[in-house]
Short mmCIF file of C-alpha atoms in Angstrom, two decimals:
data_model
loop_
_atom_site.label_atom_id
_atom_site.label_comp_id
_atom_site.label_asym_id
_atom_site.label_seq_id
_atom_site.Cartn_x
_atom_site.Cartn_y
_atom_site.Cartn_z
CA MET A 1 88.77 99.83 113.46
CA LYS A 2 92.08 100.78 115.03
CA VAL A 3 94.46 102.32 112.43
CA LEU A 4 98.37 102.81 112.75
CA VAL A 5 99.95 105.41 110.40
CA PHE A 6 103.71 105.51 109.77
CA GLY A 7 105.28 108.87 108.73
CA ALA A 8 105.92 112.42 110.09
CA GLY A 9 104.84 114.75 107.35
CA GLY A 10 102.02 116.78 105.96
CA ARG A 11 100.85 113.85 104.05
CA GLU A 12 100.55 111.73 107.17
CA HIS A 13 98.72 114.62 108.93
CA ALA A 14 96.19 114.67 106.02
CA ILE A 15 95.62 110.99 106.10
CA ILE A 16 95.05 111.01 109.64
CA THR A 17 92.63 113.92 109.45
CA ALA A 18 90.63 112.09 106.92
CA LEU A 19 90.80 108.84 108.99
CA LEU A 20 89.28 110.61 111.83
CA ARG A 21 86.32 111.48 109.76
CA ASP A 22 85.50 107.79 109.10
CA PRO A 23 82.86 106.62 111.52
CA ALA A 24 84.20 102.96 111.44
CA VAL A 25 87.78 104.32 112.61
CA THR A 26 87.64 104.32 116.45
CA GLU A 27 91.27 104.71 117.16
CA VAL A 28 94.21 106.20 115.26
CA HIS A 29 98.03 106.08 116.30
CA ALA A 30 100.98 107.55 114.44
CA ALA A 31 104.84 106.83 114.33
CA PRO A 32 106.67 109.02 114.68
CA GLY A 33 104.35 111.81 113.99
CA ASN A 34 104.98 115.56 114.41
CA ALA A 35 103.66 118.29 116.72
CA GLY A 36 100.37 118.70 114.85
CA ILE A 37 99.69 115.10 114.64
CA ALA A 38 100.64 114.70 118.33
CA ARG A 39 97.66 117.03 119.13
CA VAL A 40 95.12 114.78 117.79
CA VAL A 41 96.34 111.11 118.09
CA PRO A 42 98.90 109.28 120.20
CA VAL A 43 102.36 109.20 118.70
CA HIS A 44 105.05 106.63 119.19
CA ARG A 45 108.69 107.44 118.81
CA ILE A 46 110.00 104.47 116.79
CA ASP A 47 111.84 104.15 113.52
CA PRO A 48 109.13 103.59 110.94
CA SER A 49 111.72 102.12 108.44
CA SER A 50 112.81 99.36 110.82
CA PRO A 51 110.63 96.21 109.87
CA GLU A 52 111.20 95.05 113.32
CA GLN A 53 110.18 98.18 115.22
CA ALA A 54 107.17 98.74 112.91
CA THR A 55 105.87 95.20 113.28
CA GLY A 56 106.25 95.11 117.00
CA LEU A 57 104.35 98.45 117.44
CA ALA A 58 101.49 96.98 115.22
CA GLU A 59 101.34 94.03 117.17
CA ASP A 60 101.44 95.72 120.50
CA LEU A 61 98.60 98.06 119.43
CA ASP A 62 96.70 95.13 117.89
CA ALA A 63 96.11 97.33 114.85
CA ASP A 64 93.49 96.46 112.30
CA LEU A 65 95.26 98.32 109.63
CA VAL A 66 98.61 99.85 109.01
CA VAL A 67 99.00 102.67 106.53
CA ILE A 68 102.50 103.50 105.43
CA GLY A 69 102.92 107.17 104.31
CA PRO A 70 106.55 107.77 103.16
CA GLU A 71 108.53 105.95 100.52
CA ALA A 72 111.57 104.92 102.72
CA PRO A 73 109.72 102.18 104.92
CA LEU A 74 108.15 100.75 101.80
CA VAL A 75 111.76 100.32 100.22
CA ALA A 76 113.04 99.01 103.56
CA GLY A 77 110.49 96.00 103.39
CA VAL A 78 108.21 97.31 106.27
CA ALA A 79 105.25 96.19 104.34
CA ASP A 80 106.64 92.76 103.78
CA ALA A 81 107.19 92.21 107.51
CA LEU A 82 103.77 93.34 108.46
CA ARG A 83 102.14 91.07 105.99
CA GLU A 84 104.25 88.08 107.22
CA ALA A 85 102.90 89.02 110.69
CA GLY A 86 99.23 88.80 109.31
CA ILE A 87 98.57 92.44 109.71
CA PRO A 88 96.57 94.22 106.89
CA VAL A 89 98.84 96.97 105.53
CA PHE A 90 98.10 99.60 102.85
CA GLY A 91 101.45 99.88 100.96
CA PRO A 92 103.32 97.87 98.59
CA ASP A 93 105.99 95.39 99.41
CA ALA A 94 109.56 96.11 98.68
CA ALA A 95 109.51 94.40 95.19
CA ALA A 96 106.47 96.39 94.13
CA ALA A 97 107.81 99.75 95.56
CA ARG A 98 110.70 99.46 93.03
CA LEU A 99 108.16 101.45 90.78
CA GLU A 100 109.44 104.27 92.96
CA SER A 101 112.80 103.39 94.14
CA SER A 102 114.26 102.66 90.64
CA LYS A 103 112.92 104.83 87.68
CA ALA A 104 114.81 102.44 85.28
CA PHE A 105 112.70 99.56 86.70
CA ALA A 106 109.54 101.60 86.31
CA LYS A 107 110.41 102.38 82.59
CA GLU A 108 110.97 98.59 82.20
CA VAL A 109 107.39 97.83 83.59
CA MET A 110 105.91 100.64 81.40
CA VAL A 111 107.35 99.14 78.25
CA GLU A 112 106.13 95.73 79.27
CA ALA A 113 102.47 97.25 80.09
CA GLY A 114 102.57 99.49 76.84
CA VAL A 115 102.24 102.53 78.96
CA PRO A 116 102.77 105.73 77.06
CA THR A 117 105.90 107.63 78.44
CA ALA A 118 108.72 109.68 77.52
CA GLU A 119 111.45 107.95 75.62
CA ALA A 120 114.47 107.34 78.01
CA ALA A 121 118.04 105.89 78.45
CA VAL A 122 119.96 104.82 81.49
CA ALA A 123 123.39 106.11 81.97
CA ARG A 124 126.21 104.98 84.43
CA ASP A 125 128.85 107.42 83.36
CA LEU A 126 129.27 110.83 81.81
CA GLU A 127 129.93 109.35 78.38
CA GLU A 128 126.71 107.53 78.31
CA THR A 129 125.07 110.72 79.71
CA ARG A 130 126.40 112.88 76.96
CA ALA A 131 125.38 110.29 74.28
CA ALA A 132 121.81 110.43 75.71
CA MET A 133 121.57 114.19 75.92
CA ASP A 134 122.82 114.44 72.29
CA ARG A 135 120.11 111.98 71.45
CA PHE A 136 117.11 113.72 72.99
CA GLY A 137 118.39 117.27 72.90
CA ALA A 138 117.43 120.29 75.15
CA PRO A 139 115.79 120.89 77.42
CA TYR A 140 117.74 118.06 79.31
CA VAL A 141 115.84 116.02 81.82
CA ILE A 142 118.24 114.22 84.11
CA LYS A 143 116.79 112.07 86.90
CA ASP A 144 118.59 110.22 89.87
CA ASP A 145 117.50 106.43 89.42
CA GLY A 146 116.91 106.12 93.13
CA LEU A 147 114.80 107.81 95.91
CA ALA A 148 115.53 111.55 96.27
CA GLY A 149 112.54 112.97 97.94
CA GLY A 150 111.14 114.54 95.06
CA LYS A 151 114.48 116.73 94.36
CA GLY A 152 116.37 114.31 92.12
CA VAL A 153 115.33 115.70 88.79
CA VAL A 154 117.06 118.60 86.89
CA VAL A 155 115.40 120.05 83.86
CA THR A 156 117.76 122.61 82.06
CA GLU A 157 118.78 124.12 78.87
CA ASP A 158 122.48 124.17 80.15
CA PRO A 159 124.37 120.97 79.25
CA ALA A 160 126.98 121.88 81.95
CA ALA A 161 124.34 122.01 84.54
CA ALA A 162 122.80 118.64 83.40
CA GLU A 163 126.23 116.87 83.40
CA ALA A 164 126.81 118.23 86.75
CA HIS A 165 123.75 116.75 88.41
CA ALA A 166 124.66 113.37 86.54
CA ALA A 167 128.08 113.47 87.91
CA ALA A 168 126.73 114.10 91.46
CA CYS A 169 124.38 110.97 91.20
CA PHE A 170 127.30 108.92 90.01
CA GLU A 171 129.58 110.01 92.85
CA ALA A 172 126.52 109.01 95.19
CA GLY A 173 126.57 105.51 93.67
CA SER A 174 123.27 105.98 91.58
CA ALA A 175 122.66 105.61 87.98
CA VAL A 176 120.74 108.35 86.19
CA VAL A 177 117.73 108.18 83.65
CA ILE A 178 117.83 110.67 80.79
CA GLU A 179 114.45 111.55 79.15
CA GLU A 180 113.12 113.43 76.30
CA TYR A 181 111.44 116.62 77.51
CA LEU A 182 107.63 116.46 77.72
CA ASP A 183 105.69 119.66 76.93
CA GLY A 184 102.31 120.46 78.41
CA PRO A 185 100.83 120.97 82.02
CA GLU A 186 101.32 118.24 84.64
CA VAL A 187 98.79 116.30 86.59
CA SER A 188 99.06 114.07 89.60
CA LEU A 189 96.67 111.22 89.86
CA PHE A 190 96.44 108.84 92.86
CA VAL A 191 95.01 105.35 92.08
CA LEU A 192 94.10 103.00 94.99
CA CYS A 193 95.12 99.45 94.28
CA ASP A 194 94.58 96.02 95.71
CA GLY A 195 96.69 93.82 93.68
CA VAL A 196 94.00 93.44 90.92
CA HIS A 197 91.59 96.20 90.99
CA THR A 198 91.93 100.00 90.74
CA VAL A 199 89.97 103.05 92.01
CA PRO A 200 91.08 106.56 91.06
CA LEU A 201 90.97 109.58 93.34
CA SER A 202 90.64 113.24 92.21
CA PRO A 203 93.37 114.62 89.78
CA ALA A 204 95.44 117.41 91.24
CA GLN A 205 98.44 119.64 90.21
CA ASP A 206 101.40 120.38 92.33
CA PHE A 207 104.00 123.12 92.19
CA LYS A 208 107.57 121.68 92.33
CA ARG A 209 109.83 124.67 92.33
CA ILE A 210 110.72 126.85 95.23
CA GLY A 211 109.84 130.24 93.61
CA ASP A 212 106.83 131.92 91.91
CA ASP A 213 106.55 131.17 88.12
CA ASP A 214 108.53 128.01 88.70
CA ALA A 215 111.78 129.89 89.51
CA GLY A 216 114.49 128.23 91.42
CA PRO A 217 115.40 124.55 92.39
CA ASN A 218 113.06 121.70 92.71
CA THR A 219 111.55 120.96 96.10
CA GLY A 220 109.43 118.26 97.42
CA GLY A 221 106.33 120.45 96.47
CA MET A 222 105.22 123.90 97.53
CA GLY A 223 101.48 123.61 97.16
CA ALA A 224 98.70 122.01 95.09
CA TYR A 225 95.08 122.08 94.09
CA THR A 226 92.24 120.04 92.96
CA PRO A 227 90.08 119.37 90.81
CA LEU A 228 91.46 120.57 87.60
CA PRO A 229 88.78 122.51 85.61
CA TRP A 230 91.02 122.55 82.44
CA LEU A 231 91.18 118.76 82.04
CA PRO A 232 89.14 117.17 79.24
CA GLU A 233 86.26 115.26 80.05
CA GLY A 234 86.95 111.38 80.93
CA PHE A 235 90.66 112.18 81.55
CA THR A 236 90.68 109.91 84.81
CA ASP A 237 89.15 106.98 83.05
CA GLU A 238 91.59 107.33 80.27
CA VAL A 239 94.53 107.22 82.68
CA VAL A 240 93.21 104.21 84.59
CA ALA A 241 92.69 102.34 81.33
CA ALA A 242 95.89 103.33 79.59
CA VAL A 243 98.30 103.63 82.54
CA ALA A 244 97.25 102.41 86.03
CA GLN A 245 95.44 99.25 85.18
CA PRO A 246 97.98 97.94 82.72
CA VAL A 247 100.73 98.65 85.40
CA VAL A 248 98.88 96.79 88.15
CA ASP A 249 98.34 93.94 85.70
CA ALA A 250 101.85 93.56 84.72
CA MET A 251 103.02 93.78 88.46
CA ALA A 252 100.59 90.83 88.99
CA ARG A 253 102.11 88.87 86.25
CA ARG A 254 105.56 89.45 87.79
CA ALA A 255 104.18 87.90 91.05
CA THR A 256 104.89 91.27 92.75
CA PRO A 257 101.23 92.45 93.10
CA PHE A 258 100.91 96.32 93.85
CA VAL A 259 98.74 96.99 96.95
CA GLY A 260 98.61 100.57 98.06
CA VAL A 261 98.43 103.87 95.97
CA LEU A 262 100.06 104.23 92.73
CA TYR A 263 100.96 107.84 92.12
CA CYS A 264 101.04 108.66 88.45
CA GLY A 265 102.86 111.74 87.57
CA LEU A 266 101.65 112.84 84.21
CA ALA A 267 102.22 115.31 81.34
CA VAL A 268 99.26 116.30 79.21
CA THR A 269 101.32 116.82 75.93
CA ALA A 270 100.42 117.59 72.34
CA ARG A 271 100.78 113.83 71.73
CA GLY A 272 98.36 112.82 74.52
CA VAL A 273 98.99 111.77 78.15
CA ARG A 274 102.57 110.73 78.99
CA VAL A 275 103.71 109.26 82.26
CA ILE A 276 106.56 111.26 83.87
CA GLU A 277 107.05 109.02 86.81
CA PHE A 278 105.35 106.67 89.33
CA ASN A 279 105.51 106.90 93.23
CA ALA A 280 104.45 104.02 95.46
CA ARG A 281 102.63 106.14 97.96
CA PHE A 282 100.57 109.34 98.24
CA GLY A 283 102.21 112.37 97.00
CA ASP A 284 102.79 115.34 99.26
CA PRO A 285 101.61 118.08 98.91
CA GLU A 286 98.67 116.87 96.70
CA THR A 287 97.50 114.63 99.40
CA GLN A 288 96.61 117.51 101.58
CA ALA A 289 94.40 119.01 99.02
CA VAL A 290 92.64 115.71 97.63
CA LEU A 291 91.87 114.26 100.85
CA ALA A 292 90.31 117.60 101.98
CA ARG A 293 87.58 117.09 99.59
CA LEU A 294 87.15 113.21 99.96
CA ARG A 295 83.70 112.36 101.68
CA THR A 296 83.93 108.48 101.03
CA PRO A 297 85.16 106.90 104.52
CA LEU A 298 88.86 106.68 103.94
CA GLY A 299 89.57 103.96 106.57
CA GLN A 300 87.27 101.74 104.98
CA LEU A 301 88.60 102.38 101.47
CA LEU A 302 92.18 101.70 102.55
CA LEU A 303 91.29 98.39 104.42
CA SER A 304 89.39 97.20 101.33
CA ALA A 305 92.66 97.68 99.32
CA ALA A 306 94.80 95.96 101.99
CA GLU A 307 92.48 92.87 101.98
CA GLY A 308 92.02 92.73 98.26
CA GLU A 309 88.44 93.77 98.07
CA LEU A 310 88.30 97.02 96.33
CA ASP A 311 85.22 97.60 94.41
CA PRO A 312 86.52 99.04 90.78
CA ASP A 313 82.90 100.15 90.16
CA GLN A 314 82.73 102.15 93.46
CA LYS A 315 81.79 105.95 92.83
CA LEU A 316 83.57 108.01 95.47
CA ARG A 317 81.92 110.96 97.01
CA TRP A 318 83.44 114.42 97.04
CA ASP A 319 82.83 117.71 98.50
CA LEU A 320 82.15 119.71 95.33
CA ARG A 321 84.21 122.69 96.30
CA PRO A 322 87.94 123.10 95.17
CA ALA A 323 90.81 122.79 97.68
CA VAL A 324 94.02 124.70 97.47
CA ASP A 325 96.89 123.98 99.85
CA VAL A 326 99.87 126.25 100.16
CA VAL A 327 103.23 125.05 101.71
CA MET A 328 105.20 127.24 104.21
CA ALA A 329 108.85 126.32 104.24
CA ALA A 330 111.86 127.26 106.42
CA GLU A 331 114.56 129.60 105.65
CA ASN A 332 117.14 128.02 103.13
CA TYR A 333 114.99 125.33 101.87
CA PRO A 334 115.48 123.26 99.69
CA GLY A 335 119.00 123.46 101.05
CA THR A 336 119.68 122.80 104.68
CA PRO A 337 116.78 124.43 106.50
CA ARG A 338 117.28 126.59 109.55
CA THR A 339 115.27 124.99 112.40
CA GLY A 340 114.13 125.67 115.97
CA ASP A 341 112.28 128.96 115.31
CA GLU A 342 108.86 129.57 117.07
CA ILE A 343 105.79 129.36 115.04
CA THR A 344 103.27 131.93 115.75
CA GLY A 345 99.71 132.43 114.61
CA LEU A 346 98.69 128.81 114.31
CA ALA A 347 95.45 129.22 116.40
CA ASP A 348 94.29 132.18 114.51
CA ALA A 349 94.79 130.58 111.02
CA GLU A 350 92.81 127.41 112.32
CA GLN A 351 89.85 129.56 113.25
CA LEU A 352 89.35 130.76 109.82
CA PRO A 353 86.31 129.31 107.99
CA ASP A 354 87.22 126.31 105.81
CA VAL A 355 90.87 126.51 106.66
CA THR A 356 92.93 123.59 108.02
CA VAL A 357 96.64 123.75 109.04
CA LEU A 358 98.50 120.45 108.50
CA HIS A 359 101.96 119.92 110.11
CA ALA A 360 105.00 118.62 108.53
CA GLY A 361 108.50 119.66 109.87
CA THR A 362 107.38 120.79 113.26
CA ALA A 363 108.15 119.86 116.91
CA GLU A 364 107.26 120.80 120.42
CA GLN A 365 109.85 122.51 122.72
CA PRO A 366 109.37 123.57 126.57
CA ASP A 367 109.07 127.29 126.66
CA GLY A 368 110.71 127.45 130.18
CA VAL A 369 107.62 128.37 132.06
CA GLY A 370 106.02 125.06 132.08
CA ASN A 371 104.38 125.18 128.55
CA THR A 372 105.36 124.09 125.26
CA ARG A 373 105.84 125.86 121.89
CA VAL A 374 105.73 124.66 118.38
CA VAL A 375 109.07 125.14 116.42
CA THR A 376 110.35 124.56 112.93
CA ALA A 377 111.90 121.06 112.61
CA GLY A 378 112.32 120.57 108.86
CA GLY A 379 112.34 122.07 105.45
CA ARG A 380 108.60 122.08 104.62
CA VAL A 381 107.04 123.03 107.87
CA LEU A 382 103.22 123.51 107.29
CA ALA A 383 100.64 123.23 104.57
CA VAL A 384 97.61 125.72 104.93
CA VAL A 385 94.47 123.99 103.08
CA ALA A 386 91.27 125.79 102.23
CA LEU A 387 88.06 124.79 100.54
CA GLY A 388 86.23 127.50 98.70
CA GLU A 389 83.30 128.16 96.33
CA ASP A 390 85.76 128.46 93.47
CA LEU A 391 89.47 128.24 92.92
CA ALA A 392 89.86 132.06 93.57
CA ASP A 393 87.88 131.78 96.73
CA ALA A 394 89.94 128.69 97.92
CA ARG A 395 93.19 130.58 97.20
CA ALA A 396 92.09 133.57 99.03
CA ARG A 397 91.07 131.56 102.01
CA ALA A 398 94.38 129.54 102.08
CA TYR A 399 96.58 132.73 101.74
CA ALA A 400 94.61 134.31 104.50
CA GLY A 401 95.61 131.30 106.65
CA VAL A 402 99.36 131.63 105.51
CA GLU A 403 99.39 135.41 106.28
CA ALA A 404 98.10 134.62 110.07
CA ILE A 405 101.22 132.49 110.61
CA SER A 406 104.72 133.57 110.87
CA TRP A 407 108.27 132.53 111.94
CA PRO A 408 111.68 134.04 111.06
CA GLY A 409 112.76 133.33 107.55
CA GLU A 410 109.58 131.85 106.55
CA GLN A 411 108.86 131.28 102.68
CA HIS A 412 106.25 130.35 100.42
CA ARG A 413 104.99 130.66 96.82
CA THR A 414 102.32 133.37 96.18
CA ASP A 415 100.98 131.73 92.91
CA ILE A 416 99.70 128.42 93.80
CA ALA A 417 96.68 127.73 91.56
CA ARG A 418 96.61 131.20 90.07
CA ARG A 419 96.87 130.51 86.72
CA ALA A 420 94.06 127.74 86.91
CA ALA A 421 91.93 130.22 88.83
CA GLU A 422 92.49 132.76 85.90
CA GLY A 423 91.75 130.31 83.26
CA ARG A 424 95.25 130.54 81.76
CA ILE A 425 96.20 126.64 81.53
CA THR A 426 95.96 125.26 78.10
CA ILE A 427 96.81 121.76 76.81
CA PRO A 428 99.06 121.98 73.73
CA ALA A 429 97.21 121.25 70.47
CA PRO A 430 98.16 118.02 68.56
#
């Protein structure tokens, strides 16, 4: 099987790493990739959000399967064009990807499917925003209705800050969704879908804010771990039955079948599981931890989904050890990041037992003496992933990898998975 993966981040590096473990996968290509991906598979410098360029490359390579990593190509209709060309693709078409590209649409589908979620209102001006804020009270949850790379949500006790975020969204031409605040720890669950059937992966938890103890602004994600020892038994089956399968059924009734991965962002509240949001692709950085543990061949799984042949009764195989990944970010992230700094210590980190370094915002530059060096080229630069005998061990291994790597201005959180490792996560009592 020859697989083409679109994307340039840590999620795509994790997908490619897992695909290369699949004995049925004979060749992997990436577009556009990054410095780390280019070390392991051929990369192609095209625009993956262009349906014409994406389809042309897949046809030139005679790809047996295309995997679309980021959300932008999905919303741009890349999966539609590939399917029209007869190429199997793992990723929803543009109509189904509205589950991510429009939070208002996602709420509409959840209501239709009877999915438990936060109460919400859509606002298109500040007057409607204030009315909804008065209705739900603080903390205020204000979400950009469109794509925002994981950074379009503000949760605040300050009404002025909430209104300022809403005003910025309106100025950019987007509506906002105002929601009731959900208490309880958050969970990410990836569910593979073939338009009819669903197969869940292992639940994970990510860390969205830039600083320790959830301080500072939201980011695309600063680390993650899996599995979650504090979840109740049967949690995954409950989410599939109450959330994922009803949504897939609703999308099929709408004649927009969902083929790809349905990312269920959840809160485990005193009133039970509630959906925070849906994404139409693998989450980053949860993918890096989840796929590190997956032992069922990934390429065959994704091809089965693309061809409408998922077995909903399939029991996936997992490494029993937990996984932790820590994101290393550039100076000034999540603002405009400083780029072009040389990254040192990559080889030292990669030699550590059970540690893998996955690239995101990296590039290669000539060093002036005939060689190349790896430099920062984005906000989230690397994810250091480790497997361990328990969460504490996995944390220690991941942070040992982080300590081996450096560049000027590098920043990372020091508390990824710490509370879980110490047994300090609790679910609110009913």
